[in-house]
mmCIF file of C-alpha atoms in Angstrom:
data_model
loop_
_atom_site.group_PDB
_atom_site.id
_atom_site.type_symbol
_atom_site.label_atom_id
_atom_site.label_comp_id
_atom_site.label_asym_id
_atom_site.label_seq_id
_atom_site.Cartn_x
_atom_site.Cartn_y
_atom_site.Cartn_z
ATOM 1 C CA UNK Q 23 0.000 0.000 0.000
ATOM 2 C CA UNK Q 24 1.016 3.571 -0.648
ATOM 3 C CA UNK Q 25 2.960 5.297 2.507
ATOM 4 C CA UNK Q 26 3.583 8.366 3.866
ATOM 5 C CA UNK Q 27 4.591 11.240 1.026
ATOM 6 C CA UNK Q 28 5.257 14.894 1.152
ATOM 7 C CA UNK Q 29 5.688 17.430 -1.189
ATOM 8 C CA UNK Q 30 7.539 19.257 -2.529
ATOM 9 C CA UNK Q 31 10.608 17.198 -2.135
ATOM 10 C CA UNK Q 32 12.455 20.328 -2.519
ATOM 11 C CA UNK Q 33 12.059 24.111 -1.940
ATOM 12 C CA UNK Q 34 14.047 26.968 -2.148
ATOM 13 C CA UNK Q 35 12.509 29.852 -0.559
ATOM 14 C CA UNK Q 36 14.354 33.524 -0.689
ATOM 15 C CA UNK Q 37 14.291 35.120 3.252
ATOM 16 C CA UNK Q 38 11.311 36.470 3.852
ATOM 17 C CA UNK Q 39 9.044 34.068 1.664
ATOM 18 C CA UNK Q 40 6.152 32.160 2.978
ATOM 19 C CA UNK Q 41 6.383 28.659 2.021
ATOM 20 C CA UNK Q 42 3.569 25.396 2.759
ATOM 21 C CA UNK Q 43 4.606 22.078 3.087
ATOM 22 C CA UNK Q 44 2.073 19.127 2.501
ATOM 23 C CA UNK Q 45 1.806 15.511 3.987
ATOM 24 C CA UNK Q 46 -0.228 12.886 3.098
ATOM 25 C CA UNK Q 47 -0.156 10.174 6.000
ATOM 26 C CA UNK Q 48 -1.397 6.450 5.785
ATOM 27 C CA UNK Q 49 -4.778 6.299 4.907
ATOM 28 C CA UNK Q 50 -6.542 5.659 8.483
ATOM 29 C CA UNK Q 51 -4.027 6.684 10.568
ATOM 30 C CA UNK Q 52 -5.363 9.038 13.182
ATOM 31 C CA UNK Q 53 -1.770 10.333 14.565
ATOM 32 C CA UNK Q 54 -0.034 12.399 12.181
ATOM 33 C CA UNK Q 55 3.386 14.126 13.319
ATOM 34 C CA UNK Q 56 6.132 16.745 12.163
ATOM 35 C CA UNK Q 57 9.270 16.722 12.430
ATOM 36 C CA UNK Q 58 12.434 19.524 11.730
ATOM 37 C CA UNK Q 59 15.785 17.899 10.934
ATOM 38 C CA UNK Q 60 18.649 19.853 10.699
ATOM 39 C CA UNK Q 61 21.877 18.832 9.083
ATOM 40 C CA UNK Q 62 23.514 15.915 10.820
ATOM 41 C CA UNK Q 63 21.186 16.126 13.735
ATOM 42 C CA UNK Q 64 18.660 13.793 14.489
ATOM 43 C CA UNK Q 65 14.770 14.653 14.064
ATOM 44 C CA UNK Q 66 13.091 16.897 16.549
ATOM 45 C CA UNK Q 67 9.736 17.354 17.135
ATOM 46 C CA UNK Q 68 7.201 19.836 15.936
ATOM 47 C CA UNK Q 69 4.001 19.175 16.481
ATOM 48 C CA UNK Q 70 1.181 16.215 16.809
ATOM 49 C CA UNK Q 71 -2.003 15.847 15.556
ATOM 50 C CA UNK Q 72 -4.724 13.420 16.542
ATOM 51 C CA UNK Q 73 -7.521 13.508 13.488
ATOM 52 C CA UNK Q 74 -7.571 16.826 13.271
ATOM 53 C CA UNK Q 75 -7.381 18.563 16.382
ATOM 54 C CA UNK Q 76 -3.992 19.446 17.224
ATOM 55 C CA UNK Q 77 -2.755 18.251 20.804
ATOM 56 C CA UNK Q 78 0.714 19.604 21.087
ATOM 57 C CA UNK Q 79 2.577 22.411 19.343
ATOM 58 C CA UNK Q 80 5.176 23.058 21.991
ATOM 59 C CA UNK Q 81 7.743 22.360 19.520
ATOM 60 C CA UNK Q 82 7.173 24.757 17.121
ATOM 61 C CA UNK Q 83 9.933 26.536 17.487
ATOM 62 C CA UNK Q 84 8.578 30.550 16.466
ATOM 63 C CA UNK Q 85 5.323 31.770 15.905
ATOM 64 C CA UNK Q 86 5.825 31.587 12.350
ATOM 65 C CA UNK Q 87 5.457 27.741 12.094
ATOM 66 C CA UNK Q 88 1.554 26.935 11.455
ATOM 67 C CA UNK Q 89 0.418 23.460 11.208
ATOM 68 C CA UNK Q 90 -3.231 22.224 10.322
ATOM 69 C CA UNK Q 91 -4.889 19.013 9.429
ATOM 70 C CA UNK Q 92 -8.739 20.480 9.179
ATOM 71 C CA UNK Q 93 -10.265 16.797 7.674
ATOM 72 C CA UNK Q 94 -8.206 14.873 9.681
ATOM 73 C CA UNK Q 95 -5.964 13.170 6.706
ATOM 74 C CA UNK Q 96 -3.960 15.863 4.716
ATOM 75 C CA UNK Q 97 -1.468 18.262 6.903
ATOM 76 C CA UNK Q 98 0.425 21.445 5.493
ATOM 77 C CA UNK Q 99 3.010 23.057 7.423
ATOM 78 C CA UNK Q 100 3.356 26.397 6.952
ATOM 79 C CA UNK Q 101 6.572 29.318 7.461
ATOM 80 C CA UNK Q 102 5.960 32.541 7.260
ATOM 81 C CA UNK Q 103 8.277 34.792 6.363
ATOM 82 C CA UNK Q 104 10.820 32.105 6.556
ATOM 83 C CA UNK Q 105 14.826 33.308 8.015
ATOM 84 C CA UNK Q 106 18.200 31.022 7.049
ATOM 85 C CA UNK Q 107 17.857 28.991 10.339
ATOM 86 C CA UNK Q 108 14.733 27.498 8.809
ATOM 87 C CA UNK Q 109 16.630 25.513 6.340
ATOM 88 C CA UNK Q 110 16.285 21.963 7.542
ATOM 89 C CA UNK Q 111 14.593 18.745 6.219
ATOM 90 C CA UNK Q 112 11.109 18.419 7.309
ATOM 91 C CA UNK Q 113 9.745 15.129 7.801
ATOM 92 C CA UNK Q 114 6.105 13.773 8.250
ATOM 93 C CA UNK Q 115 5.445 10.609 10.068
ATOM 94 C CA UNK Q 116 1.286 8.735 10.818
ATOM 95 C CA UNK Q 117 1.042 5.780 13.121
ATOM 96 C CA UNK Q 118 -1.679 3.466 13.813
ATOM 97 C CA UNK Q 119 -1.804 1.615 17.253
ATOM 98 C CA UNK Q 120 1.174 0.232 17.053
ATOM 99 C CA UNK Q 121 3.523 2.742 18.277
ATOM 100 C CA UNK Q 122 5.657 2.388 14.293
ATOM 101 C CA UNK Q 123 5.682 5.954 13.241
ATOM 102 C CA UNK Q 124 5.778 5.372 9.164
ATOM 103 C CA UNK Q 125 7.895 8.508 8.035
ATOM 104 C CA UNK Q 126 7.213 9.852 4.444
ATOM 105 C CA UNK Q 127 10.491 10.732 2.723
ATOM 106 C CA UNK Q 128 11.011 14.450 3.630
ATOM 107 C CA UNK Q 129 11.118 18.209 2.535
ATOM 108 C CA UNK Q 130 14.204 19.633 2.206
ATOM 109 C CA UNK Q 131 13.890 23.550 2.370
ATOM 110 C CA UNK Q 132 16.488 25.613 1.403
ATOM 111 C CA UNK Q 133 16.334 29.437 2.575
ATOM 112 C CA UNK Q 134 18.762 31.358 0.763
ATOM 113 C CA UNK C 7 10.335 14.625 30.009
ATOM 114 C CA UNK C 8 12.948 11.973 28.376
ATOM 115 C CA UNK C 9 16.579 12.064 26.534
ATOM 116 C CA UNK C 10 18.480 10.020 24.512
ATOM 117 C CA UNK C 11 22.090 10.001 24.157
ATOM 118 C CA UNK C 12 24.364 8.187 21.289
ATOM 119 C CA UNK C 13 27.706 8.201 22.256
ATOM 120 C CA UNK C 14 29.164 7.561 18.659
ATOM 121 C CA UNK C 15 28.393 10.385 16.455
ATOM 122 C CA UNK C 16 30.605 8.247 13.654
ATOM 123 C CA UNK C 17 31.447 4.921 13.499
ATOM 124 C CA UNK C 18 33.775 2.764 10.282
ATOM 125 C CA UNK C 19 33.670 -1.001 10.744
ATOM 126 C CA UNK C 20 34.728 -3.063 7.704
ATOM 127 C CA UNK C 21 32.733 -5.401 6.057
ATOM 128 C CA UNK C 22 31.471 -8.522 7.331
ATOM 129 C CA UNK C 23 33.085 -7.523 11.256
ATOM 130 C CA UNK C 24 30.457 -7.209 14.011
ATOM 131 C CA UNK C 25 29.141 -3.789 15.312
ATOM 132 C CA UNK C 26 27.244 -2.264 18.192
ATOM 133 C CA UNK C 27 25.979 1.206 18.643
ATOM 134 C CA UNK C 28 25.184 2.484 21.570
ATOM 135 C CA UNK C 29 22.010 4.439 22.953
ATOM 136 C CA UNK C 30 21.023 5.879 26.279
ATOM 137 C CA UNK C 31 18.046 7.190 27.419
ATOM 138 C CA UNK C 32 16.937 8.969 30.450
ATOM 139 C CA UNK C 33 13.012 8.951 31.440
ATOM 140 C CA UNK C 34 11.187 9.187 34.611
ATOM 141 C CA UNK C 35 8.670 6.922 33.180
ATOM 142 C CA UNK C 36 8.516 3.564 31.480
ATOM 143 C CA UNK C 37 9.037 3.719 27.929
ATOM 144 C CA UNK C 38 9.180 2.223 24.723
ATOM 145 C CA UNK C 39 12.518 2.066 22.384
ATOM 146 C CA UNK C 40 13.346 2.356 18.979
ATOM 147 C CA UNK C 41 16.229 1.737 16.274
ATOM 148 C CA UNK C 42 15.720 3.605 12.881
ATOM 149 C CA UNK C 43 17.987 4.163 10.014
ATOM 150 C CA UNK C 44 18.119 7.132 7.254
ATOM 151 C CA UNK C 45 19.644 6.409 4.045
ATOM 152 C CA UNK C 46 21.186 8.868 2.570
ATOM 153 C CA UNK C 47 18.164 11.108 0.766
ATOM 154 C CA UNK C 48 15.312 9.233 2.169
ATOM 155 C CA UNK C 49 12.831 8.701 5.376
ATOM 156 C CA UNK C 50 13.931 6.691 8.574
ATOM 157 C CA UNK C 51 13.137 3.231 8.606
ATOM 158 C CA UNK C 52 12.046 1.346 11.582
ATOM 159 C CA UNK C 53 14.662 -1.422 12.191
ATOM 160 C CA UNK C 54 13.259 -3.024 15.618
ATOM 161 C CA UNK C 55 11.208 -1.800 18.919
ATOM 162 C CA UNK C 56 10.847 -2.528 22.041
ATOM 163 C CA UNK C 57 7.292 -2.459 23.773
ATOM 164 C CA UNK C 58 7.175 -5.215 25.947
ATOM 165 C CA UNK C 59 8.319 -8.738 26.963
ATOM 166 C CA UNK C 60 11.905 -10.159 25.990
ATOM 167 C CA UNK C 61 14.206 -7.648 26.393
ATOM 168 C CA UNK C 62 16.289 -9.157 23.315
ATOM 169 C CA UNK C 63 14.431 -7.791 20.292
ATOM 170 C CA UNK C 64 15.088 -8.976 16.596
ATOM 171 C CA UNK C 65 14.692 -6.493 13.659
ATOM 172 C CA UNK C 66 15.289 -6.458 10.114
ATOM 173 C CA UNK C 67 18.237 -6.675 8.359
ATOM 174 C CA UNK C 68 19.719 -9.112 10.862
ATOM 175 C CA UNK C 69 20.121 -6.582 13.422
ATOM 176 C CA UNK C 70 19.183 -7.281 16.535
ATOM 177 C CA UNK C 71 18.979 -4.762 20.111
ATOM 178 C CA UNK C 72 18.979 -5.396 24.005
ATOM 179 C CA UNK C 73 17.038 -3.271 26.424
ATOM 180 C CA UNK C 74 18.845 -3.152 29.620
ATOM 181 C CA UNK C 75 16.580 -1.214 32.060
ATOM 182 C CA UNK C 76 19.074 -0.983 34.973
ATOM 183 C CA UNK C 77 21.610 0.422 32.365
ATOM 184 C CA UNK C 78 19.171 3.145 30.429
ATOM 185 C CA UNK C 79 20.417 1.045 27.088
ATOM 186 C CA UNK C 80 19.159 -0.213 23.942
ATOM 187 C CA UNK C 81 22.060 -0.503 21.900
ATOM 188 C CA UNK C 82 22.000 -1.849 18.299
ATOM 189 C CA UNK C 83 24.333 -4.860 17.274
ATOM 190 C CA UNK C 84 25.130 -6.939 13.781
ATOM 191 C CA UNK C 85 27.325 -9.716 13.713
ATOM 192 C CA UNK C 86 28.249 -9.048 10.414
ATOM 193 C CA UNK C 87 27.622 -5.822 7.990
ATOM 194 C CA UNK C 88 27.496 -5.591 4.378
ATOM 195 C CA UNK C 89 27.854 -2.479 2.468
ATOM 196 C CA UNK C 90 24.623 -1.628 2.508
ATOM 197 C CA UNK C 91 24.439 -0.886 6.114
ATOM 198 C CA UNK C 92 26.147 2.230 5.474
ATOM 199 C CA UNK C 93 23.604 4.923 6.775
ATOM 200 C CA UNK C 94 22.591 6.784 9.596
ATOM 201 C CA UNK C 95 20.958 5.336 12.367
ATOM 202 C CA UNK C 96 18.862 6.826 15.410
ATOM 203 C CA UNK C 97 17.438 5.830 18.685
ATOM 204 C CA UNK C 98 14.477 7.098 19.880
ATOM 205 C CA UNK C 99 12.038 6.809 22.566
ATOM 206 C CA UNK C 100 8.595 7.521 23.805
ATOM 207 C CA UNK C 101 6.756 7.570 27.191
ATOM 208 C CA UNK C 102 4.601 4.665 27.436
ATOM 209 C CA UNK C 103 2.100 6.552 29.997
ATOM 210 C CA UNK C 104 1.452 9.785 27.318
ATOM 211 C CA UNK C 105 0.664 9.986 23.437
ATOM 212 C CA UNK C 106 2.883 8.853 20.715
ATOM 213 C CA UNK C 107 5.903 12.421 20.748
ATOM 214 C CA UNK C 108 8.833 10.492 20.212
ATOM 215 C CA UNK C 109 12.180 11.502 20.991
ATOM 216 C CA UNK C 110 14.933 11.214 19.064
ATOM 217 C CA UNK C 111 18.947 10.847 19.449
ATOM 218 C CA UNK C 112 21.360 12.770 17.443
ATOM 219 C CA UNK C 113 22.152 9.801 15.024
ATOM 220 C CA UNK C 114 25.257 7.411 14.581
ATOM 221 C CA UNK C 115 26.953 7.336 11.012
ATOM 222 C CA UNK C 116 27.927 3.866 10.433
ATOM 223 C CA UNK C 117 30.179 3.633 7.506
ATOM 224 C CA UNK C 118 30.908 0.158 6.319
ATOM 225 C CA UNK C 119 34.286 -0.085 4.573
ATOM 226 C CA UNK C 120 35.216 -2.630 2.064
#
């Protein structure tokens, strides 16, 4: 069956630009999750969704980092007016019951 | 609130020799344990969890981990690599008594030489 994917795969964004990132989890998977990933660190978290209500943003790391999920399948991400230090791969990840988080394959943003 | 801590940011082995990688976590709470890998360009890859029950768990790829709760550990052994273990690989952990955030370390690069 089809996984997790994410587009775009790649975005270059000039400072200041807003950009929207989109995931498309496992069909019926109620837990849907972001990830930031910067280069050779390991993923951190962002924010969680459960359907669509969102049930922890504490890692967003500015007011400038939106998430939504309003039908409780699709999410976008969203940076406003996005700075250098925003350049990082952004991951996706849905999990059923069994505590597997399937990850879809990444955006990787590029602010220049 | 829990931590995890890999104590190898980099690690060369040659091909077909035995590796482990360690983790560490740190939690006030029981937890459950994780071994992913990245390949270069892609999404992580579950290679074997821990939830419950034998503490020896068997994933794929013929790698195999061992929680040791009296240690904090969970590290990640082969007996033999190939070449196609080269990656990056990362521990993580979540709380067993709150949703599903899980936490991750900051990696191990495993570079298998010929």
């Amino acid at each position: 069956g089809a996984g997790v994917s994410q587009s775009p795969r790649y975005k270059v964004a000039k400072r200041g630009q807003d950009v929207a990132l989109r995931c498309d989890p496992i069909s019926g998977h109620v837990s849907l999750f972001w990830y930031q990933q910067a280069l050779g660190q390991g993923p951190e978290f962002l924010t969680y969704f459960q359907n669509e209500a969102q049930l922890d943003k504490s890692g967003l790391p500015s007011d400038r980092f939106f998430a939504e999920r309003p039908e409780g399948s699709v999410s976008t991400l969203k940076i406003q007016r996005t700075q250098q230090e925003d350049s990082a791969v952004y991951l996706c990840a849905s999990t059923d019951v069994s505590y597997e988080q399937y990850f879809g394959p990444g955006t990787r943003l590029t602010v220049t | 609130a829990q931590s995890v801590t890999q104590l190898d940011s980099q690690v060369p082995v040659f091909e077909e020799a035995p590796v482990e990688l360690r983790c560490n976590y740190s939690s006030s709470v029981s937890v459950y344990l994780f071994w992913y890998v990245q390949y270069p360009n892609q999404g992580l890859q579950l290679l074997l969890k821990y939830l419950s029950g034998s503490t020896l768990v068997k994933g794929i790829n013929g790698f195999e981990a061992e929680f040791n709760k009296s240690q904090t550990s969970f590290h990640l052994r082969k007996p033999s690599v190939h070449i196609s273990d080269t990656a990056e690989y990362f521990c993580a952990v979540t709380s067993k008594t709150s949703y599903d955030k899980v936490i991750f370390g900051p990696g191990t690069s495993l570079s298998v030489i010929p």
